[in-house]
XYZ file of N, CA and C in Angstrom:
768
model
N 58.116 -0.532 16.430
C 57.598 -0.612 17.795
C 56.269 -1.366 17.794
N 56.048 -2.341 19.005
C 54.719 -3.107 18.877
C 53.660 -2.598 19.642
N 52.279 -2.581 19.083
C 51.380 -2.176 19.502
C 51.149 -2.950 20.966
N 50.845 -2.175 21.929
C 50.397 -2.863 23.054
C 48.826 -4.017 22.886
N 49.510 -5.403 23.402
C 48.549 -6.225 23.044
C 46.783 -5.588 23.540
N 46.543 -4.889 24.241
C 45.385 -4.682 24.885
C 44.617 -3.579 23.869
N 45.744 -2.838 22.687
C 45.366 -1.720 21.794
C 44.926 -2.743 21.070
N 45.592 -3.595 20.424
C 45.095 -4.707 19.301
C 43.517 -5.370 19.395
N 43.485 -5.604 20.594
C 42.615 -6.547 21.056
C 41.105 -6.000 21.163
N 41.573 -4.236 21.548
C 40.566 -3.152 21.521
C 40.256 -2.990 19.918
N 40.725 -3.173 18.843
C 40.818 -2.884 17.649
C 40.388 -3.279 16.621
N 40.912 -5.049 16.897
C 39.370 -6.339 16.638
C 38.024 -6.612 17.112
N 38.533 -5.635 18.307
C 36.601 -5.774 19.223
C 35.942 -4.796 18.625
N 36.587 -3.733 18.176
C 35.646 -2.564 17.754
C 35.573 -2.966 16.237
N 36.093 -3.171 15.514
C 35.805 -3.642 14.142
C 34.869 -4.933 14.028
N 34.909 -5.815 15.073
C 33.773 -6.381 15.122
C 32.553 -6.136 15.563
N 32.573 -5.258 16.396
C 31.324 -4.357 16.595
C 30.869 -3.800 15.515
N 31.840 -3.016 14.625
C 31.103 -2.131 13.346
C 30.414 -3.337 12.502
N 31.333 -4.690 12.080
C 30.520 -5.426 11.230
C 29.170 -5.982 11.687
N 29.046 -5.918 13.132
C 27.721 -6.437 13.722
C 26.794 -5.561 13.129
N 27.280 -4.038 13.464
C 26.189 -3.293 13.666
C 26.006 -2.973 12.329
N 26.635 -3.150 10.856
C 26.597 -2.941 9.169
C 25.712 -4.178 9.149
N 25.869 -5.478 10.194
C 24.825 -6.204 9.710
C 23.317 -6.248 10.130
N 23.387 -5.218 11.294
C 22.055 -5.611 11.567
C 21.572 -4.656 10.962
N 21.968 -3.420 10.408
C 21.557 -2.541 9.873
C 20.349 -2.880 8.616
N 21.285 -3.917 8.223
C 20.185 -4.570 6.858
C 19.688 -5.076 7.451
N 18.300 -4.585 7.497
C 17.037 -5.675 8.331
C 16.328 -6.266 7.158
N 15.644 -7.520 6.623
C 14.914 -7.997 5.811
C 13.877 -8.156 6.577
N 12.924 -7.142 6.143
C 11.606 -6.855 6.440
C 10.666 -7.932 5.982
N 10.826 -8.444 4.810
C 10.318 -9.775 4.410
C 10.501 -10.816 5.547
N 11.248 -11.104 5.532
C 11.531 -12.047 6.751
C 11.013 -11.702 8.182
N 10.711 -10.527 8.328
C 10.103 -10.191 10.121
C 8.992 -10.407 9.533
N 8.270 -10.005 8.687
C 6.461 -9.927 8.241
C 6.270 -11.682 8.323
N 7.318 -12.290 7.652
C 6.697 -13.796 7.995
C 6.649 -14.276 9.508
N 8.207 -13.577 10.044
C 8.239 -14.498 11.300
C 6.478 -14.057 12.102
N 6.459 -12.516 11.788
C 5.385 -11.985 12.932
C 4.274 -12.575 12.519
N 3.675 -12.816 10.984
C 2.545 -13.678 9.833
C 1.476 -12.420 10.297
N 2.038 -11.442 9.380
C 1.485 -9.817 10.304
C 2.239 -9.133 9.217
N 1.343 -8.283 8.230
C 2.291 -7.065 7.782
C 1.100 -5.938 7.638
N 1.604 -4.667 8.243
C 0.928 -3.551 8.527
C 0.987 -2.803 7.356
N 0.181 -2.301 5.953
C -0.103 -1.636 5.229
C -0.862 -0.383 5.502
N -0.735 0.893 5.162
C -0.978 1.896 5.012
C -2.321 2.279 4.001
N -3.602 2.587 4.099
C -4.702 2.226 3.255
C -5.022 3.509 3.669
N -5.636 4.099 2.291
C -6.519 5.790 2.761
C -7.932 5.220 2.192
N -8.660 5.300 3.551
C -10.511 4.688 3.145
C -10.723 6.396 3.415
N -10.031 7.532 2.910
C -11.057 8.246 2.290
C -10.307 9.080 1.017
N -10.297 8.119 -0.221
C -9.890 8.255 -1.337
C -10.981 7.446 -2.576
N -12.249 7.519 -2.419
C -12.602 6.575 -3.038
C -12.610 6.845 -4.799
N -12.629 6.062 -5.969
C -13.135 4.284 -5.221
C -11.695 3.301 -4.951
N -10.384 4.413 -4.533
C -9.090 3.177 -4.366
C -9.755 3.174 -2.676
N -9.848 3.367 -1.699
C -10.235 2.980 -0.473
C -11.648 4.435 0.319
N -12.497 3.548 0.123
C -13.516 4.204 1.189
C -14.314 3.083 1.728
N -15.117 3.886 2.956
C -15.881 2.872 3.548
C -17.840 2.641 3.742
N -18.126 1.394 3.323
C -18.934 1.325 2.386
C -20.206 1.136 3.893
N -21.609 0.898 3.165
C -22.545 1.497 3.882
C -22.676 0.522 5.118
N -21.753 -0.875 5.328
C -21.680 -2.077 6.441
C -20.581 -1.673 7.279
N -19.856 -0.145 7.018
C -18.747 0.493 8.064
C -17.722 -0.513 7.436
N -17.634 -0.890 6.282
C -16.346 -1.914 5.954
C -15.561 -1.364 4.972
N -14.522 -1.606 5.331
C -13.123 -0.894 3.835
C -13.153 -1.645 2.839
N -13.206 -0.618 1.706
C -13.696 -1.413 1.078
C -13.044 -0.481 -0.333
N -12.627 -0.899 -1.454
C -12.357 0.351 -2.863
C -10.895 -1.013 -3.093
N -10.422 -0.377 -4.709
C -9.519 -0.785 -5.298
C -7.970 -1.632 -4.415
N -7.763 0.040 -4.155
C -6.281 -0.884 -2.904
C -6.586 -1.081 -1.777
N -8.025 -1.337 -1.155
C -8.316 -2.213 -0.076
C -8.102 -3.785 -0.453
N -8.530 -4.505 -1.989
C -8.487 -5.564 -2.392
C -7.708 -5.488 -2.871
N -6.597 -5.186 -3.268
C -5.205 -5.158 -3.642
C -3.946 -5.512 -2.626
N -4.357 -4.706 -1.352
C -3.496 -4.895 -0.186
C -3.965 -6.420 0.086
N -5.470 -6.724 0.514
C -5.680 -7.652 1.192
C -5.693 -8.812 0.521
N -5.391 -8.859 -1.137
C -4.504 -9.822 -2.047
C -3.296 -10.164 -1.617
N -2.433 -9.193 -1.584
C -1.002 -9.066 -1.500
C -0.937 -9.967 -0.432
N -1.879 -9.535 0.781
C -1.201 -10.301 2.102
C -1.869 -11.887 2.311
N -2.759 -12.011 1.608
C -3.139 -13.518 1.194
C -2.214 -14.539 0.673
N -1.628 -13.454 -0.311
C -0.635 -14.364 -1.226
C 0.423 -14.477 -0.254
N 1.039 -13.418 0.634
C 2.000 -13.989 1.194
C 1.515 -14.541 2.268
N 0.787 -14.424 2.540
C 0.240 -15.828 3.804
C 0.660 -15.627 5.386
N 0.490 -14.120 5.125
C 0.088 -13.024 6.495
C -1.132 -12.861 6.672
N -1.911 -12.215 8.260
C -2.778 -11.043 8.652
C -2.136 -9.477 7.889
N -3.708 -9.325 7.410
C -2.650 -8.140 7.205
C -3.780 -6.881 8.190
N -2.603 -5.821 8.612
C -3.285 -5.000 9.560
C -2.840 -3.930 9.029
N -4.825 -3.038 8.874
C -4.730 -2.083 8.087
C -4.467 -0.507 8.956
N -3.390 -0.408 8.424
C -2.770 1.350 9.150
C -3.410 2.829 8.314
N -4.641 3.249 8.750
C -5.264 4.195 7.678
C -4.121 5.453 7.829
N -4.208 6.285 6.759
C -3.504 6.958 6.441
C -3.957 7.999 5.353
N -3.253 9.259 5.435
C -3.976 10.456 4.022
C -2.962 10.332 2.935
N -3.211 11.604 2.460
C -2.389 11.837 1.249
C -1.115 12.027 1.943
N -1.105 13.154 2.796
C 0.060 13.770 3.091
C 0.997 12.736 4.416
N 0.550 11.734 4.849
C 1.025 10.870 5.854
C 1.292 9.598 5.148
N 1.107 9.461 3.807
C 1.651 8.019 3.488
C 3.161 8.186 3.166
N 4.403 8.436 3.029
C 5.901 8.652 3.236
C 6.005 9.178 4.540
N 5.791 9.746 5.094
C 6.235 9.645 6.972
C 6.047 8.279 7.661
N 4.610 7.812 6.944
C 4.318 6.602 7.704
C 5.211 5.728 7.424
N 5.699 5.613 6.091
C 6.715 4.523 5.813
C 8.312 5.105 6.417
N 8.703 5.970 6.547
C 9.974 6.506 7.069
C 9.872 6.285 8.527
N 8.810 6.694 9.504
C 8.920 6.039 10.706
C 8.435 4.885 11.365
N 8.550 4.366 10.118
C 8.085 2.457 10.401
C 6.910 1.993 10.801
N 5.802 3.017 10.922
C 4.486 3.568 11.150
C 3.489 1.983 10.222
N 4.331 1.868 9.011
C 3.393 0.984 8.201
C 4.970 0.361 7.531
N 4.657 -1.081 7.043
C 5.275 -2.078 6.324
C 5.826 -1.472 4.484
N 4.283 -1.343 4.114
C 4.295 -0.927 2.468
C 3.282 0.184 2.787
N 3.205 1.064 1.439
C 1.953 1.627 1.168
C 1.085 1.279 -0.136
N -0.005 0.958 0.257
C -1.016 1.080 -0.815
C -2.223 1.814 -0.879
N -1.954 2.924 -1.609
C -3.129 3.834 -1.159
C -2.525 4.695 -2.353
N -2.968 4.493 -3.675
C -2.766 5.825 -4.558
C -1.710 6.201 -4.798
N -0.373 5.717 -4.467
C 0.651 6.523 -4.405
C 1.433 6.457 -6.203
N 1.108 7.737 -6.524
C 1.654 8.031 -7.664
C 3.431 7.600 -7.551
N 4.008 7.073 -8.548
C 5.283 7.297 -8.691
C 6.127 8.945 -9.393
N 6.565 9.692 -8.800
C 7.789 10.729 -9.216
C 8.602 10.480 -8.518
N 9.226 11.292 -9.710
C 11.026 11.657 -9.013
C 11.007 11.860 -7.788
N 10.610 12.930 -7.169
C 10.949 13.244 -6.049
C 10.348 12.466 -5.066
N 9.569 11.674 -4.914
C 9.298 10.626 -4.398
C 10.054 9.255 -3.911
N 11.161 9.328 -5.026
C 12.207 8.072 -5.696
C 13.383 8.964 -4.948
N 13.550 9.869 -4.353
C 14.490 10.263 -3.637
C 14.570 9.441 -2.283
N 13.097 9.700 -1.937
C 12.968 9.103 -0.221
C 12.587 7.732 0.252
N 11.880 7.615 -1.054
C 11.178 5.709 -0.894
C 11.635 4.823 -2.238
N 11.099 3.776 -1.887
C 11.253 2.650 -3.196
C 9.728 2.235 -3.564
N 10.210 2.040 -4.804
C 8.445 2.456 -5.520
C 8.357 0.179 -6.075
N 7.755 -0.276 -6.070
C 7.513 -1.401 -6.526
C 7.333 -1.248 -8.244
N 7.266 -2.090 -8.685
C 7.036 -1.755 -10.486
C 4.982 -1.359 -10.343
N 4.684 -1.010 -11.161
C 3.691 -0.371 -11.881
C 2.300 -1.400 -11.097
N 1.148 -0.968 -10.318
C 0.368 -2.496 -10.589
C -0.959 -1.509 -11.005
N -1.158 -0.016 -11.145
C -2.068 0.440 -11.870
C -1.654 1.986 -12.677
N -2.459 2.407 -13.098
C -1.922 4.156 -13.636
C -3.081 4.828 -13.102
N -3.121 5.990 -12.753
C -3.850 7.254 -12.472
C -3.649 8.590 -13.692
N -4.810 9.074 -14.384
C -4.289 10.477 -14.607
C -4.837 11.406 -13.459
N -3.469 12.485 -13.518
C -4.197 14.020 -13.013
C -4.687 14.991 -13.584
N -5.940 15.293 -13.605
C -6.579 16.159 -14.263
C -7.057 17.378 -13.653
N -7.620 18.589 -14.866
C -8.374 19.473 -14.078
C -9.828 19.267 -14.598
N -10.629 19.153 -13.606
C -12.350 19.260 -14.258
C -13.224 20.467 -13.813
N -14.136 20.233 -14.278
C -14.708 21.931 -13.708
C -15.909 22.597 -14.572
N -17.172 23.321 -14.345
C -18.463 22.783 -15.378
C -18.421 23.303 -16.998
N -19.236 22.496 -17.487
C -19.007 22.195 -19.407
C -18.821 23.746 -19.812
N -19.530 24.850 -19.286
C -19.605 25.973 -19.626
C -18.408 26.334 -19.280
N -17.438 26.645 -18.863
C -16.070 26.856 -18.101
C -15.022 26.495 -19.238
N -14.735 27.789 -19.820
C -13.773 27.821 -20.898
C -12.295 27.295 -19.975
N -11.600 26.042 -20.100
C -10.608 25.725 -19.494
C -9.736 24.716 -20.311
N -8.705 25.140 -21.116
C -7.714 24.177 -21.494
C -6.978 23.749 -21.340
N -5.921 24.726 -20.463
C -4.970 24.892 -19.892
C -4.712 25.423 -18.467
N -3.652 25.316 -17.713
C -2.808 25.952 -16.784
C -3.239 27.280 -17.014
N -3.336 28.308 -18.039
C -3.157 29.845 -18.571
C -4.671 29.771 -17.558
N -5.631 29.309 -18.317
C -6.975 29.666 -18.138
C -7.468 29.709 -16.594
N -6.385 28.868 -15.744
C -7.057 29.117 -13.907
C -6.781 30.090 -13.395
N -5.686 31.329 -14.016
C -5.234 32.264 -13.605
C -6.987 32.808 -13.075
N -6.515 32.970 -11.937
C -7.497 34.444 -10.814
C -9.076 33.170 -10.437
N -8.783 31.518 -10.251
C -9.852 31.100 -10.390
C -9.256 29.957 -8.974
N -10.438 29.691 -8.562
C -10.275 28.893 -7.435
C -9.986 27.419 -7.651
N -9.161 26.666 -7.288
C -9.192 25.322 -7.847
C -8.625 24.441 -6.429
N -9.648 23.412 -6.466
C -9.544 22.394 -5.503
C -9.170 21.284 -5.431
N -8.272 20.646 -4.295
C -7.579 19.885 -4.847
C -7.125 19.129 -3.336
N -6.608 17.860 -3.393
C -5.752 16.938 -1.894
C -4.882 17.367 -1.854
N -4.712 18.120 -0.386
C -3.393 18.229 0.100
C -2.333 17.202 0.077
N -0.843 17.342 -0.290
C 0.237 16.669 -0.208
C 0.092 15.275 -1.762
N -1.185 15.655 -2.645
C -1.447 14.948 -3.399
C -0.336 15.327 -4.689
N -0.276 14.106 -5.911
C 0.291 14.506 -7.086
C -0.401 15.695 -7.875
N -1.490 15.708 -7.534
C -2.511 16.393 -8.295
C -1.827 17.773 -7.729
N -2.072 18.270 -6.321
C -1.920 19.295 -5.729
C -0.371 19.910 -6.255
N 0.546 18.846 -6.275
C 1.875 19.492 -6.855
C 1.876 20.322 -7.860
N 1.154 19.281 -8.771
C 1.180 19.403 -10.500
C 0.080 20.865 -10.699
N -1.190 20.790 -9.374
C -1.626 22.160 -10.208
C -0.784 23.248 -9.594
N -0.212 22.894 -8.350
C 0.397 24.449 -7.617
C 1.547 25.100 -8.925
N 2.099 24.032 -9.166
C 3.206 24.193 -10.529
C 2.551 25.200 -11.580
N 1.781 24.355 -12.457
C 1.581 24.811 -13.350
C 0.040 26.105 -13.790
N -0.310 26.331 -12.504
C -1.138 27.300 -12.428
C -1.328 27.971 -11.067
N 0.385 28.649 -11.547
C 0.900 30.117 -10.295
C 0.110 30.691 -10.478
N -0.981 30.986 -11.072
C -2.228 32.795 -11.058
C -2.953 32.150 -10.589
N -3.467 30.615 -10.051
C -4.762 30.078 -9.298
C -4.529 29.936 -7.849
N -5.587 30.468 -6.937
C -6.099 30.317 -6.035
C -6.288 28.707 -5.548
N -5.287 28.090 -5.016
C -5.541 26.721 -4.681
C -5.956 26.556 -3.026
N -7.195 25.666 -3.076
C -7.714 25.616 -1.783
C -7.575 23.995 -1.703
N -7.275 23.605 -0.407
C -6.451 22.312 -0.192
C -7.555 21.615 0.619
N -7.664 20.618 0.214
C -8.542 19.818 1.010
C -8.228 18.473 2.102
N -7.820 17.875 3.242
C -7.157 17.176 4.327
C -7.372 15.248 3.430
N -8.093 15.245 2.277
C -8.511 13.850 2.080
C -9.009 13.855 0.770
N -9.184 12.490 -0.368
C -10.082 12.946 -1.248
C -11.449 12.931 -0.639
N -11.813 11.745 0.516
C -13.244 12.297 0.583
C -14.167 13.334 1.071
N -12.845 14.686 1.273
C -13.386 15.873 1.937
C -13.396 16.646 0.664
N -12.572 16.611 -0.386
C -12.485 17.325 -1.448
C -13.759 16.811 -1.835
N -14.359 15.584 -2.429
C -15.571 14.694 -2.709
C -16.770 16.087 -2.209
N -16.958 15.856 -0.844
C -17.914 16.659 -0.541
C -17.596 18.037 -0.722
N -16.810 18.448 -0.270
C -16.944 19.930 -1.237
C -17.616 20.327 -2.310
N -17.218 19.593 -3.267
C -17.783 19.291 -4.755
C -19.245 18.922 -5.058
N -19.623 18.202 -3.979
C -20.818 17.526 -4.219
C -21.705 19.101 -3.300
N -21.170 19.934 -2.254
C -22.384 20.445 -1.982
C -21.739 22.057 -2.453
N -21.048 21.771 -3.452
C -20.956 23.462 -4.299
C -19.946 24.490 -3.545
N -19.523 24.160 -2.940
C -17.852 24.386 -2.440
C -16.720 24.513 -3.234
N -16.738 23.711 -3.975
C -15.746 23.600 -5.091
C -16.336 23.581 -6.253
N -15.889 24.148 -7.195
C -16.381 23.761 -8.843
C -15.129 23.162 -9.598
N -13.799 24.039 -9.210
C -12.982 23.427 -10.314
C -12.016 22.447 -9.178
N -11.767 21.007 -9.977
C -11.163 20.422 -8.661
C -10.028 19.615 -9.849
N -8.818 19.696 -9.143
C -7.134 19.498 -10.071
C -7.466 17.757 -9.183
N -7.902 16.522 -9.702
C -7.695 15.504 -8.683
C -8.021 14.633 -10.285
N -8.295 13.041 -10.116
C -8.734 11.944 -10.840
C -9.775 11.448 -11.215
N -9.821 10.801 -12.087
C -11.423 11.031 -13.033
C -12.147 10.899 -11.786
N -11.460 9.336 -11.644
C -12.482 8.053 -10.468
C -13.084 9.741 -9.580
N -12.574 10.804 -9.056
C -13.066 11.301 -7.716
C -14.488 12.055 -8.561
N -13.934 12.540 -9.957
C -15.246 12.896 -11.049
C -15.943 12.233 -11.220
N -16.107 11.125 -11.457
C -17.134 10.309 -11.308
C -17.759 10.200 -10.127
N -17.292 9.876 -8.835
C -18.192 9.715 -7.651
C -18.509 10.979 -7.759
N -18.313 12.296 -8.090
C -19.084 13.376 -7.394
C -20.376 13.193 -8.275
N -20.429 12.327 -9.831
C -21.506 12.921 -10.537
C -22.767 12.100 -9.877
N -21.818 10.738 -9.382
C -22.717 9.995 -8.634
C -23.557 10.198 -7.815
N -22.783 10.967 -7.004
C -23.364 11.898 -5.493
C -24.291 12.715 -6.244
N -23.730 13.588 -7.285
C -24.929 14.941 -7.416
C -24.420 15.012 -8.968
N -25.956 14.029 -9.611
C -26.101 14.071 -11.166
C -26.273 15.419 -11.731
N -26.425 16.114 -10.933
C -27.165 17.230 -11.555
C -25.996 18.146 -11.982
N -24.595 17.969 -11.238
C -23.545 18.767 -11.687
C -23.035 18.777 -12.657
N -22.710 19.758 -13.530
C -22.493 19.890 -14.614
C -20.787 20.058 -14.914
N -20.177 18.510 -13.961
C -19.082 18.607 -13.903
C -17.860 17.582 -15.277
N -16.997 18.186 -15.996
C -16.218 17.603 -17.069
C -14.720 17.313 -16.676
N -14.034 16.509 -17.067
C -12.575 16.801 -17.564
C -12.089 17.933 -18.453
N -11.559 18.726 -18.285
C -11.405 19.962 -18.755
C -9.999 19.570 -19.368
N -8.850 18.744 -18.960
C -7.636 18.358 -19.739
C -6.801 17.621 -18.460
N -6.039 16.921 -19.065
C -5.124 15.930 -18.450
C -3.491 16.708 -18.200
N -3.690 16.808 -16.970
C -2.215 16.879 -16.260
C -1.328 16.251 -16.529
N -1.002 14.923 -16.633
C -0.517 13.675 -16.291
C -1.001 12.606 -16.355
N -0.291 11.703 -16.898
C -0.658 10.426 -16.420
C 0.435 9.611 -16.288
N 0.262 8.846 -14.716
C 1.147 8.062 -13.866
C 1.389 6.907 -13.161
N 2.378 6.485 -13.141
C 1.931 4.862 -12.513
C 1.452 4.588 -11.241
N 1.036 3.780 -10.429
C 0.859 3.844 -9.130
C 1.672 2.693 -8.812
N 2.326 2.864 -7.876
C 3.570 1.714 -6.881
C 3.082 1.472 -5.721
N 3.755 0.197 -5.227
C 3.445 0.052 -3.752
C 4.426 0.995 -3.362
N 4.748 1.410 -1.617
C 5.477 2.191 -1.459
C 6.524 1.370 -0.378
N 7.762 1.365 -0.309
C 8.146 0.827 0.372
C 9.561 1.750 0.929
N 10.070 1.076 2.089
C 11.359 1.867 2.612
C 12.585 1.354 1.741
N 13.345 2.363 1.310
C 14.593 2.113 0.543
C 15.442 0.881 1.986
N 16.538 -0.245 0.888
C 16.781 -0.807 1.413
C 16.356 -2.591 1.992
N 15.175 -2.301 1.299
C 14.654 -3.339 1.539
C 14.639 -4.329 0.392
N 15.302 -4.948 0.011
C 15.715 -5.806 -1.660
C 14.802 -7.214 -1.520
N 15.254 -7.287 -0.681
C 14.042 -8.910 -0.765
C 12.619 -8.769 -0.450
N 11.978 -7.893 0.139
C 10.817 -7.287 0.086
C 10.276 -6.807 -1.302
N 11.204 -5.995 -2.057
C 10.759 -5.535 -2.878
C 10.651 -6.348 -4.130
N 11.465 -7.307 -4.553
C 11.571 -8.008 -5.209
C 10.360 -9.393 -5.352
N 9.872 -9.586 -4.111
C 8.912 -10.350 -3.870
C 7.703 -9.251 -4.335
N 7.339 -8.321 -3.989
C 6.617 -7.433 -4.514
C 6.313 -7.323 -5.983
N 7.656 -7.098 -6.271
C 7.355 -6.666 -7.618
C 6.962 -8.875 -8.354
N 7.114 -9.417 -8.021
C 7.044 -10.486 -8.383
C 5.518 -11.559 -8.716
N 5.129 -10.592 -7.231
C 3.387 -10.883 -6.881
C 2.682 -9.623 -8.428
N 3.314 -8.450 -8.539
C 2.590 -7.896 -9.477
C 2.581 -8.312 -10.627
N 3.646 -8.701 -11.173
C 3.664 -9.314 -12.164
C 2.760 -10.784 -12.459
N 2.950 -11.421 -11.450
C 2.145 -12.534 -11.712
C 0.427 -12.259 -11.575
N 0.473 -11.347 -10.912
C -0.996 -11.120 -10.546
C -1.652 -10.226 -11.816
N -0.971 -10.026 -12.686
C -1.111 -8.840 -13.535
C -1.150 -9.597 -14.883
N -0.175 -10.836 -14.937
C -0.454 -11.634 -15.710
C -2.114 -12.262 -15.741
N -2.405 -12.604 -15.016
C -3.427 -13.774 -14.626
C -4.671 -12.897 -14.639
N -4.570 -11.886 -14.565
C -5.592 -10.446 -14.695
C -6.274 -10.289 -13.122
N -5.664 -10.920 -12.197
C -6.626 -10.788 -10.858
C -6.656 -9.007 -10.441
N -5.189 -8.116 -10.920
C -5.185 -6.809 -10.477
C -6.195 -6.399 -11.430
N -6.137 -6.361 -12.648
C -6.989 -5.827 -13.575
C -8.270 -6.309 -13.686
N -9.069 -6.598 -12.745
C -10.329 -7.240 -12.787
C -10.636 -6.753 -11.321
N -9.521 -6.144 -10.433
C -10.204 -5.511 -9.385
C -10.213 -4.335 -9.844
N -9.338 -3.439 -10.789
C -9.638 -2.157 -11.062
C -10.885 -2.142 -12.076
N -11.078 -3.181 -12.964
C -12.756 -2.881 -13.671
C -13.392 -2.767 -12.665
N -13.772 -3.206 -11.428
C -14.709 -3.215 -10.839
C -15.028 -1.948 -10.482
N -13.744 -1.638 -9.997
C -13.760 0.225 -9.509
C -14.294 1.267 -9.773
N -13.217 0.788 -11.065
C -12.819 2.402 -11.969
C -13.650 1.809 -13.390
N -13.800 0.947 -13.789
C -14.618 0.472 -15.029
C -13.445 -0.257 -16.292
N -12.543 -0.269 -15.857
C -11.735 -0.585 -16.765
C -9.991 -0.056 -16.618
């Protein structure tokens, strides 16, 4: 029996509808950032020294000149979308921002929801806390207060591994920063770089690395799906990594 010509006809229209809509689905984000010569990055200026803002009200730290590399080289404006710890993967899931550059550690569970670019620096997570302060381990924070960025790697890694500590969460690193600096905090689960600015702020603290959590790569952050974006990404790091331009903005930073 033959299909009524008007069923057929309904049948190719709707299957051509699905292939429209499988194609627009793949959007190449690379390609809109050129057409617009505009890509919106995600930057936390209060993480210093990867982004804070310096005494001319200007952004200014590690992946401030990293982003505003990136978008040189590709030969965009680039427009900076500030952002925390805990808002850089929402921002990229609701299209809020292009990439992220702002600290973002690579894990697993991270690699569930986003696409990580290859490697363009490392971070460790540590715990520090003063020289007198018997602390080696996870064992030793049991019943002790420890401070730390909300939605941070740091914050994961100490909630994990030191269930008997009292973790008090801080909205930014540069709110954790001041904590630290006016005696709010003593023991803080975060990165050297934030140990160092506090000794900066207040020499007088008698603050150490007490032991290393981790140590991890940092990625750009991008939305799964995006292959020609990312690939150009990872392409700029490499070359830029060759030539030492990334590694000559992190001496400046971090010292090396």
């Amino acid at each position: 029996m033959k299909k009524p010509t008007s069923l057929i006809y309904g049948l190719v229209a709707a299957a051509a509808l699905l292939a429209s809509a499988s194609g627009a689905a793949h959007a190449d984000l690379l390609k809109d950032i050129r057409d617009a010569k505009k890509i919106r990055i995600a930057l936390d200026t209060g993480s210093p020294p990867y982004g804070f803002v310096n005494d001319a009200l200007k952004p200014v730290g590690s992946d401030v000149e990293t982003a505003q590399l990136l978008a040189q080289d590709l030969g965009v404006e680039m427009e900076m979308v500030q952002t925390t710890s805990p808002n850089r993967i929402p921002f990229l899931q609701t299209s809020k921002a292009d990439i992220v550059v702002a600290s973002l550690s690579v894990t697993p569970e991270r690699e569930k929801v986003i696409d990580f670019s290859v490697p363009y620096a490392q971070i460790q997570a540590v715990v520090a806390g003063p020289k007198a302060t018997a602390i080696k381990g996870f064992e030793d924070l049991d019943g002790k207060r420890v401070a730390t960025t909300r939605g941070s790697n740091n914050d994961r890694l100490a909630t994990q591994g030191a269930k008997g500590a009292q973790m008090v969460r801080f909205d930014d690193d540069a709110t954790l920063l001041t904590a630290a600096v006016s005696g709010q905090a003593d023991i803080l689960a975060t990165s050297p770089s934030i140990i160092h600015s506090v000794l900066q702020k207040a020499p007088q603290k008698d603050l150490v690395v007490k032991f290393v959590m981790q140590t991890v790569p940092l990625g750009i952050g991008l939305r799964k799906g995006e292959p020609e974006l990312k690939a150009w990404i990872n392409d700029w790091i490499t070359k830029n990594t060759q030539n030492g331009k990334l590694g000559a903005i992190q001496k400046k930073y971090h010292g090396g």
